[in-house]
PDB file of C-alpha atoms in Angstrom:
ATOM      1  CA  MET A   1     -17.566 -41.106 -13.183  1.00 46.00           C
ATOM      2  CA  SER A   2     -17.956 -39.235  -9.987  1.00 54.00           C
ATOM      3  CA  ASP A   3     -19.310 -35.723  -9.970  1.00 55.00           C
ATOM      4  CA  ARG A   4     -16.816 -33.977  -7.654  1.00 55.00           C
ATOM      5  CA  ARG A   5     -16.600 -30.654  -9.448  1.00 55.00           C
ATOM      6  CA  GLY A   6     -17.726 -28.734  -6.375  1.00 52.00           C
ATOM      7  CA  ASP A   7     -14.834 -30.024  -4.317  1.00 59.00           C
ATOM      8  CA  ASP A   8     -12.288 -29.206  -7.005  1.00 72.00           C
ATOM      9  CA  ASP A   9     -13.668 -25.696  -7.508  1.00 90.00           C
ATOM     10  CA  SER A  10     -13.699 -24.917  -3.792  1.00 90.00           C
ATOM     11  CA  ALA A  11      -9.924 -25.271  -3.489  1.00 91.00           C
ATOM     12  CA  TYR A  12      -9.492 -23.007  -6.499  1.00 93.00           C
ATOM     13  CA  ARG A  13     -11.913 -20.430  -5.087  1.00 94.00           C
ATOM     14  CA  GLU A  14     -10.116 -20.439  -1.745  1.00 94.00           C
ATOM     15  CA  ALA A  15      -6.797 -19.860  -3.502  1.00 94.00           C
ATOM     16  CA  VAL A  16      -8.270 -16.993  -5.516  1.00 95.00           C
ATOM     17  CA  GLN A  17      -9.714 -15.399  -2.375  1.00 96.00           C
ATOM     18  CA  ALA A  18      -6.377 -15.725  -0.575  1.00 96.00           C
ATOM     19  CA  ALA A  19      -4.601 -14.126  -3.534  1.00 96.00           C
ATOM     20  CA  ARG A  20      -7.095 -11.251  -3.589  1.00 97.00           C
ATOM     21  CA  ARG A  21      -6.630 -10.653   0.140  1.00 96.00           C
ATOM     22  CA  ALA A  22      -2.857 -10.648  -0.285  1.00 96.00           C
ATOM     23  CA  THR A  23      -3.167  -8.189  -3.159  1.00 97.00           C
ATOM     24  CA  ARG A  24      -5.362  -5.836  -1.102  1.00 97.00           C
ATOM     25  CA  TRP A  25      -2.904  -5.950   1.807  1.00 97.00           C
ATOM     26  CA  GLY A  26      -0.020  -5.340  -0.566  1.00 97.00           C
ATOM     27  CA  TRP A  27      -1.647  -2.279  -2.122  1.00 97.00           C
ATOM     28  CA  ALA A  28      -2.552  -0.972   1.340  1.00 97.00           C
ATOM     29  CA  ALA A  29       1.093  -1.319   2.411  1.00 98.00           C
ATOM     30  CA  ILE A  30       2.299   0.440  -0.745  1.00 98.00           C
ATOM     31  CA  GLY A  31      -0.196   3.260  -0.157  1.00 98.00           C
ATOM     32  CA  GLY A  32       0.825   3.637   3.476  1.00 98.00           C
ATOM     33  CA  VAL A  33       4.532   3.774   2.721  1.00 98.00           C
ATOM     34  CA  SER A  34       3.948   6.229  -0.114  1.00 98.00           C
ATOM     35  CA  CYS A  35       1.953   8.477   2.196  1.00 98.00           C
ATOM     36  CA  LEU A  36       4.729   8.410   4.792  1.00 98.00           C
ATOM     37  CA  LEU A  37       7.372   9.241   2.189  1.00 98.00           C
ATOM     38  CA  VAL A  38       5.366  12.174   0.828  1.00 98.00           C
ATOM     39  CA  THR A  39       4.795  13.467   4.358  1.00 98.00           C
ATOM     40  CA  ALA A  40       8.517  13.237   5.114  1.00 98.00           C
ATOM     41  CA  LEU A  41       9.351  15.048   1.871  1.00 98.00           C
ATOM     42  CA  ILE A  42       6.912  17.858   2.668  1.00 98.00           C
ATOM     43  CA  ALA A  43       8.393  18.175   6.167  1.00 98.00           C
ATOM     44  CA  LEU A  44      11.906  18.428   4.713  1.00 98.00           C
ATOM     45  CA  VAL A  45      10.834  21.132   2.275  1.00 98.00           C
ATOM     46  CA  VAL A  46       9.169  23.119   5.056  1.00 98.00           C
ATOM     47  CA  LEU A  47      12.267  22.828   7.241  1.00 97.00           C
ATOM     48  CA  ALA A  48      14.506  23.925   4.362  1.00 97.00           C
ATOM     49  CA  VAL A  49      12.326  26.954   3.672  1.00 96.00           C
ATOM     50  CA  LEU A  50      12.307  27.886   7.349  1.00 96.00           C
ATOM     51  CA  ALA A  51      16.098  27.504   7.570  1.00 95.00           C
ATOM     52  CA  LEU A  52      16.590  29.699   4.505  1.00 94.00           C
ATOM     53  CA  ALA A  53      14.174  32.298   5.866  1.00 93.00           C
ATOM     54  CA  TYR A  54      15.944  32.295   9.234  1.00 93.00           C
ATOM     55  CA  GLY A  55      19.303  32.657   7.508  1.00 89.00           C
ATOM     56  CA  ALA A  56      18.065  35.560   5.400  1.00 87.00           C
ATOM     57  CA  VAL A  57      16.596  37.366   8.423  1.00 87.00           C
ATOM     58  CA  SER A  58      19.611  36.851  10.684  1.00 86.00           C
ATOM     59  CA  MET A  59      22.070  38.232   8.084  1.00 79.00           C
ATOM     60  CA  ASN A  60      20.439  41.672   8.082  1.00 64.00           C
TER      61      ASN A  60
END
């Protein structure tokens, strides 16, 4: 029998490393998009508050 365990394990290790890299990139993308959505939501709330304040001031 040939002892080729090292060769067989190296392909597995490379696949695991590639999967881990893909997972890190995926979570980074999810975090980035979430941050952008929260920023957009905060901007909309600020604009709504400013519009309401402007409307209340201009009616008097």
